[in-house]
Coordinates of C-alpha atoms in Angstrom, one line a residue:
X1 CA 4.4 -5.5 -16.8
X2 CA 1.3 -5.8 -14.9
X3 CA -1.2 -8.1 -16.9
X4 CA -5.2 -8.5 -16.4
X5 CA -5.5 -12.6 -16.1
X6 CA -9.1 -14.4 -15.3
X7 CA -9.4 -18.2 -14.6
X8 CA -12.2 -21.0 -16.0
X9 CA -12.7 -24.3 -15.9
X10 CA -13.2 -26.5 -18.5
X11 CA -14.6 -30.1 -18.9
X12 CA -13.4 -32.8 -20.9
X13 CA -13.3 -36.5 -21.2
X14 CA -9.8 -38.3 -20.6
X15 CA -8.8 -41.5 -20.4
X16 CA -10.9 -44.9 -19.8
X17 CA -13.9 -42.2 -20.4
X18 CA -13.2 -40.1 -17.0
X19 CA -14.9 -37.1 -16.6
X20 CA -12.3 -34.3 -16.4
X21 CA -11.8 -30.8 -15.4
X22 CA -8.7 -28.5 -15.9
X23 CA -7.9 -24.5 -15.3
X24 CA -6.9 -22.2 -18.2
X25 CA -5.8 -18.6 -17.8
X26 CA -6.3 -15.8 -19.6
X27 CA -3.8 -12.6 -19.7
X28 CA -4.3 -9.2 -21.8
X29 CA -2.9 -6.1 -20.9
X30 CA -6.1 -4.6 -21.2
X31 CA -9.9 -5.2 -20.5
X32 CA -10.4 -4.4 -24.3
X33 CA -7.7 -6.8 -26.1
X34 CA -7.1 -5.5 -29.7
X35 CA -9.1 -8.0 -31.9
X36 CA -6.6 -7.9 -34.8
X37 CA -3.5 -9.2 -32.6
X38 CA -2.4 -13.3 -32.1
X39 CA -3.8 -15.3 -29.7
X40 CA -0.9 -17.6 -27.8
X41 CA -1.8 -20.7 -26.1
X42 CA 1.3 -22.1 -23.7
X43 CA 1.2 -25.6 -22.4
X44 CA 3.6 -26.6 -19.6
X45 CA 6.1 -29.7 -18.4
X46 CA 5.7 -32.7 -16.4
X47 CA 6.0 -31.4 -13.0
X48 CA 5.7 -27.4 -14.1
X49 CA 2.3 -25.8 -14.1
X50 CA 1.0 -22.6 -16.3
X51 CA 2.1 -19.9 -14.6
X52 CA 5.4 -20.8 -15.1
X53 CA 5.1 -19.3 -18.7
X54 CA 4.2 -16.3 -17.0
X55 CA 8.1 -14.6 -17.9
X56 CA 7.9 -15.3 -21.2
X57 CA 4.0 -14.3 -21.4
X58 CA 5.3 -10.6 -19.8
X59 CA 8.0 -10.3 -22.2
X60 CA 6.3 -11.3 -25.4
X61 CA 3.6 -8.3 -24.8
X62 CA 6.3 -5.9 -23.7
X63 CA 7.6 -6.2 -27.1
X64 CA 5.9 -3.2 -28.7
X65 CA 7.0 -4.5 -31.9
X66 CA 4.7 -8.0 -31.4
X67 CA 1.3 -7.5 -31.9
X68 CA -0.7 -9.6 -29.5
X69 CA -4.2 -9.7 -27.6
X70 CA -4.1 -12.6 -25.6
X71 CA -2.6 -15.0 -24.2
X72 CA -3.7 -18.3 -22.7
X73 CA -2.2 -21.2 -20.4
X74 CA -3.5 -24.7 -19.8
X75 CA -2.9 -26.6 -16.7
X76 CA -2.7 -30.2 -17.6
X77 CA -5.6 -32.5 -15.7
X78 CA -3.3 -33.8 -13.0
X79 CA -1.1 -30.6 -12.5
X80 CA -1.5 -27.7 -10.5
X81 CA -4.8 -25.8 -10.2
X82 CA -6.5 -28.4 -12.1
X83 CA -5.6 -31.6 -9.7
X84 CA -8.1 -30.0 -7.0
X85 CA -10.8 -30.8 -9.0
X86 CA -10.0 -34.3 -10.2
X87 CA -7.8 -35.4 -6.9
X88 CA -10.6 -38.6 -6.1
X89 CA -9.0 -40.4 -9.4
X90 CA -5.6 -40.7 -7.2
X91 CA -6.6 -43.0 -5.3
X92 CA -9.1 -44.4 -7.5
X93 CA -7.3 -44.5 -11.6
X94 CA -3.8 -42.2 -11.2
X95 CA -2.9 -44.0 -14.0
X96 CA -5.4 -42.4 -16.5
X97 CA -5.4 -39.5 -14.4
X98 CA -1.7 -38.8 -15.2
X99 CA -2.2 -39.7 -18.6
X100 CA 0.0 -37.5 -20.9
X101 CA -2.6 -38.4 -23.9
X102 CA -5.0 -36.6 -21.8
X103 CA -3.6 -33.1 -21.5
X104 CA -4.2 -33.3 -25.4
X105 CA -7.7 -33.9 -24.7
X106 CA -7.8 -31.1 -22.3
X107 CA -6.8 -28.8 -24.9
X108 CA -9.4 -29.9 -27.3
X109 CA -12.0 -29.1 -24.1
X110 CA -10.5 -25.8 -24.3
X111 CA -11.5 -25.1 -28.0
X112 CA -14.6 -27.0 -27.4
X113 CA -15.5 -25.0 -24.4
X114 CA -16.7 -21.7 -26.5
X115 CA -14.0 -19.4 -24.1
X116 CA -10.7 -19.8 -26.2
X117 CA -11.6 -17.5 -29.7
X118 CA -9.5 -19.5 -31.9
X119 CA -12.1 -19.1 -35.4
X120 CA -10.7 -17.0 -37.8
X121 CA -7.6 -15.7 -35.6
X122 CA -3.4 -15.7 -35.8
X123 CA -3.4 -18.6 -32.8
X124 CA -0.2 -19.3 -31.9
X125 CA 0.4 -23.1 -30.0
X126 CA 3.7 -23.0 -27.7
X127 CA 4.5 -26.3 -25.6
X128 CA 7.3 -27.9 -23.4
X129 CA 8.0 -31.3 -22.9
X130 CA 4.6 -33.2 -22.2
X131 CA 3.1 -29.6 -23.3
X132 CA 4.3 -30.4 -26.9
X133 CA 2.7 -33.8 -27.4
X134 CA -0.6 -31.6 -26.2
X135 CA -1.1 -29.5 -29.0
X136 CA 0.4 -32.4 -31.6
X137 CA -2.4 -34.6 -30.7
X138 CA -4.8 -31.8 -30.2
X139 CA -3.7 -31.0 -33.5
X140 CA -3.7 -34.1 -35.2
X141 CA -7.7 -34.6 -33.2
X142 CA -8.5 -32.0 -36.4
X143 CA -6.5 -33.4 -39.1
X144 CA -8.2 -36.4 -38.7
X145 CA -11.2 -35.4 -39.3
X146 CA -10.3 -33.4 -41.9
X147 CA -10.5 -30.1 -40.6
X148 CA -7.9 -27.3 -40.4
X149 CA -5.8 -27.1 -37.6
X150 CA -6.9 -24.3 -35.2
X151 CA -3.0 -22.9 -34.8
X152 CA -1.8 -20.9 -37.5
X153 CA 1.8 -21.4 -36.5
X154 CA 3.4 -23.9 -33.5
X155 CA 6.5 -23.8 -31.5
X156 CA 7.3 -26.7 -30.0
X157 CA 10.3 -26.3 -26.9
X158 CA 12.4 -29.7 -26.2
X159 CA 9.5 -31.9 -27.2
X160 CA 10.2 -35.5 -26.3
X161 CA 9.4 -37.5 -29.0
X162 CA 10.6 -40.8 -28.9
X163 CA 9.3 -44.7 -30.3
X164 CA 7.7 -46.0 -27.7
X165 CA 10.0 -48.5 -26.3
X166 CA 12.7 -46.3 -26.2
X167 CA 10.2 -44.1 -24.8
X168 CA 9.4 -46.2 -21.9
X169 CA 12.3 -47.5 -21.1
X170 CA 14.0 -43.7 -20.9
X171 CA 11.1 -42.0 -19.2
X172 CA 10.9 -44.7 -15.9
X173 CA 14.0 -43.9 -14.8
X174 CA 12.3 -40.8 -13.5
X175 CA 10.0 -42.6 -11.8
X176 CA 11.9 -43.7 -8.3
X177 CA 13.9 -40.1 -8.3
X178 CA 10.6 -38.5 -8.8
X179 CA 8.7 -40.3 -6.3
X180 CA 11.2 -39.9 -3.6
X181 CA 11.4 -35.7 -3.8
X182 CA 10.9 -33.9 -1.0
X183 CA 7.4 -32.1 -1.0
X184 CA 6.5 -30.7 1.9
X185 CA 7.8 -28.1 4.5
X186 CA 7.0 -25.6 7.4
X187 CA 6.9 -22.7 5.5
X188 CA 6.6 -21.0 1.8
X189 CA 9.9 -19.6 3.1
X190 CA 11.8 -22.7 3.7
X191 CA 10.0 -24.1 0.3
X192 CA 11.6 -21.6 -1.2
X193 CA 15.1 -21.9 0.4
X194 CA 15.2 -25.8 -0.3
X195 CA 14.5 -25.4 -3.9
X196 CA 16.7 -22.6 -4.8
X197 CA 19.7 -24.8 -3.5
X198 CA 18.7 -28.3 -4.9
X199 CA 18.3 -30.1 -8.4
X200 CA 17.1 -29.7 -10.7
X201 CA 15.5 -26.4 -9.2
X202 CA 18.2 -24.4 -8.3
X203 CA 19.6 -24.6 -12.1
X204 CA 16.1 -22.5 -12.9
X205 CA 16.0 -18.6 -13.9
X206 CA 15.6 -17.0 -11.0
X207 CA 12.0 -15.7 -11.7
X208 CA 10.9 -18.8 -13.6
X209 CA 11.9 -20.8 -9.7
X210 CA 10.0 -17.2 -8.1
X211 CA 7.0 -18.3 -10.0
X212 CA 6.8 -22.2 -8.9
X213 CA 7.2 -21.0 -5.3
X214 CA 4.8 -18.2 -5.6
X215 CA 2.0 -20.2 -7.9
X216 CA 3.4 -24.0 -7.3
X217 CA 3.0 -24.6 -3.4
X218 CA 0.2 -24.1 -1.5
X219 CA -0.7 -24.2 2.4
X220 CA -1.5 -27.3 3.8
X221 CA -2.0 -28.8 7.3
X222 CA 1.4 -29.5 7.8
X223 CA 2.8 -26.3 6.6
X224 CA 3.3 -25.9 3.0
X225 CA 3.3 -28.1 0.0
X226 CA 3.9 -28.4 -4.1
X227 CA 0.3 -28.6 -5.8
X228 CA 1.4 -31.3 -7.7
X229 CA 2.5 -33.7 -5.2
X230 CA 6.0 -36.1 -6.3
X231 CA 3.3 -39.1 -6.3
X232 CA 1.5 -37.9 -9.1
X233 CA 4.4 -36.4 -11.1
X234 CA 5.8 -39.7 -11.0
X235 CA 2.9 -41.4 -12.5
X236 CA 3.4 -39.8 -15.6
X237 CA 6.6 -41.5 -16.9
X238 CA 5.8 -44.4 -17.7
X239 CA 3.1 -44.3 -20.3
X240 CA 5.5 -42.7 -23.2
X241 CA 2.5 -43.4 -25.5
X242 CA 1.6 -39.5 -26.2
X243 CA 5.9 -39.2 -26.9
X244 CA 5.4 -41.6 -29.5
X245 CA 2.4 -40.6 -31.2
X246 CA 4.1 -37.1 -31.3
X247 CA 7.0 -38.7 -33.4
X248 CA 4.5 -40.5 -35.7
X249 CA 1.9 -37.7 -35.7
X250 CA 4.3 -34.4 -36.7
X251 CA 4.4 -35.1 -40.2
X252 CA 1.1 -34.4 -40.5
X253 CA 1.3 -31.3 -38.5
X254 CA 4.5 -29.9 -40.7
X255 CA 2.3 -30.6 -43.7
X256 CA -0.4 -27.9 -42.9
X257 CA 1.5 -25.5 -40.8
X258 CA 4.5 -24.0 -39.6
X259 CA 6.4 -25.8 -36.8
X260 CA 9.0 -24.8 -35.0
X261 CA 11.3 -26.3 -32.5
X262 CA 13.8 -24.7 -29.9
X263 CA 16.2 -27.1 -27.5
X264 CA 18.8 -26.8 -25.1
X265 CA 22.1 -27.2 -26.1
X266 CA 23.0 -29.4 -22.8
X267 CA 21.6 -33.1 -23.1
X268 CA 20.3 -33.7 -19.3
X269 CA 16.7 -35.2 -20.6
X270 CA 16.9 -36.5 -23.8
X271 CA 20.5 -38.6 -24.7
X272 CA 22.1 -36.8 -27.4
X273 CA 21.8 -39.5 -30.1
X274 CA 18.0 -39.6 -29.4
X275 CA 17.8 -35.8 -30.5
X276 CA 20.1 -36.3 -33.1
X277 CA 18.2 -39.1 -34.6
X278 CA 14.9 -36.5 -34.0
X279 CA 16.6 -33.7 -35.6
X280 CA 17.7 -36.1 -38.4
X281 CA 14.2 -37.1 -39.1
X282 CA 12.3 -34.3 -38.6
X283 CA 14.7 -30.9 -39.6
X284 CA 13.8 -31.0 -43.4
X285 CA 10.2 -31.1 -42.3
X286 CA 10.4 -27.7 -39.9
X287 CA 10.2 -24.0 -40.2
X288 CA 13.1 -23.7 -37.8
X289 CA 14.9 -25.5 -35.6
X290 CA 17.0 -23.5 -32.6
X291 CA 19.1 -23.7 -29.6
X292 CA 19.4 -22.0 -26.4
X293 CA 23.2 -22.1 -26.0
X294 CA 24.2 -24.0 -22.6
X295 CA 20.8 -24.5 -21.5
X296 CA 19.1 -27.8 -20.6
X297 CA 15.4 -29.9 -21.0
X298 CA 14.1 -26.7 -19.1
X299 CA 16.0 -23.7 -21.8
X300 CA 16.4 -21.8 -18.6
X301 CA 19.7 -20.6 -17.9
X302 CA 21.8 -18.0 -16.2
X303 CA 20.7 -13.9 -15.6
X304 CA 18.2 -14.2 -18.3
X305 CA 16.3 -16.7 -20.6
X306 CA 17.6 -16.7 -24.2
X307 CA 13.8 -18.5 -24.7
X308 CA 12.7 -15.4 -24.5
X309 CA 14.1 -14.3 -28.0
X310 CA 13.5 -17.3 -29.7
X311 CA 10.0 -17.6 -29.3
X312 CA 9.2 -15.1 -31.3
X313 CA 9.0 -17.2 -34.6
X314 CA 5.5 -16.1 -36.0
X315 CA 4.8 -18.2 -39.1

């Protein structure tokens, strides 16, 4: 399906009071959206970048069945489209740069920014990973203050949410991996020939690892190379503040709206008797809670994506 998509920019403040700018993009499958359908907002991964929702986007308004108008994705601060306009911090502050907390904020600067027409609409939050601790504390930003929370229903895929020194000490063992990935190469071509036979890549849907290649890596002067470089990805294990906030902040969330979860079967991010204890805590409090039978931390698997049916929980 062919969808219309336009790209902004929005401003926001992140960490130690850094002035911040990060891309959203908007897809319809028409210059007239229907007013009356839901509005989705995705949020990716550590290391992924919005257009990697871009499968899931096609498929959900494809459905004829599903009634939606828009849909929205937010590049995180330090990933992808966005890091161009924020690159001096690093060298100057990665750390706050890479800041997980601050892909919440940027999400608030989204609903600030007077684009995103969440008042008075079916908005529906979706995040991964790092994308799911974005709309918790985006969320949380309006419970605080006593306000409704803009999402009428949110889905939340593998969220990692962990107490924070369990947090820590599991995230930095991405760190020297992470740092150490090859990132650069000749060609788009041999990009795309190197991923599709190495970890974790080569596990990937085939269109989800089409995607990266096609909206992840850019030219450069020595070839071609991954927007988000490994340096920067790495930086944004070992604060696992935003993890535990999103363990301490979803019963407030649960409380006002639907939540619902989605994992992997396979336990290649998250030790099992970490989710276990989360799904222990947590199940009593959620709409629903699914699997993706033999997938992993990324739910991609095999000929297809079973995601693709499960994210269809509207309320």
């Amino acid at each position: 399906m062919l969808l219309l998509s336009k790209k902004s920019v929005i401003s926001f403040k992140g960490a130690e009071g850094h002035d911040l700018k990060a891309v959203v993009a908007r897809y319809t499958k028409s210059a007239e959206p229907s007013p009356g359908g839901a509005i989705l907002l995705f949020t990716h991964a550590v290391g992924a970048h919005k257009e990697q929702w871009l499968p899931v986007i096609e498929r959900l308004f494809a459905d004829s069945e599903l009634n939606i108008s828009e849909a929205w994705s937010l590049d995180a601060a330090c990933h992808g489209d966005s890091l161009p306009y924020n690159k001096d911090l690093i060298e100057t502050d990665l750390q706050a740069l890479a800041d997980l907390a601050a892909y919440g904020e940027a999400v608030l600067g989204l609903l600030a920014s007077g684009l995103f027409p969440y008042q008075n609409r079916n908005v529906i939050a979706v995040g991964h990973s790092a994308g799911c601790q974005a709309i918790v504390r985006s969320s949380i930003a309006f419970v605080n203050k006593g306000e409704p929370i803009p999402f009428k229903t949110i889905i939340l895929v593998e969220p990692v949410f962990l107490p924070d020194d369990i947090g820590t000490s599991l995230l930095s063992r991405y760190i020297k991996p992470t740092s150490a990935r090859k990132w650069q190469w000749k060609s788009r071509d041999e990009a795309a020939e190197y991923l599709s036979s190495t970890l974790p890549w080569k596990r990937w849907h085939k269109e989800i690892l089409e995607v990266y290649v096609e909206y992840g890596i850019v030219h450069s002067i020595s070839g071609s190379e991954l927007k988000t470089p490994p340096k920067v990805e790495a930086a944004c294990y070992p604060n696992a503040k935003a993890q535990a906030e999103g363990l301490q902040n979803l019963p407030a969330l649960t409380e006002q709206r639907p939540v619902h979860v989605i994992f992997g079967t396979r336990y290649d991010f998250v030790p099992k008797k970490l989710r276990d204890g989360f799904v222990a805590s947590s199940k009593d409090r959620l709409r629903s809670l699914r699997s993706v039978e033999g997938a992993g931390h990324m739910v991609r698997k095999g000929r297809r994506n079973d995601a693709f049916l499960l994210l269809i929980p509207w309320s």
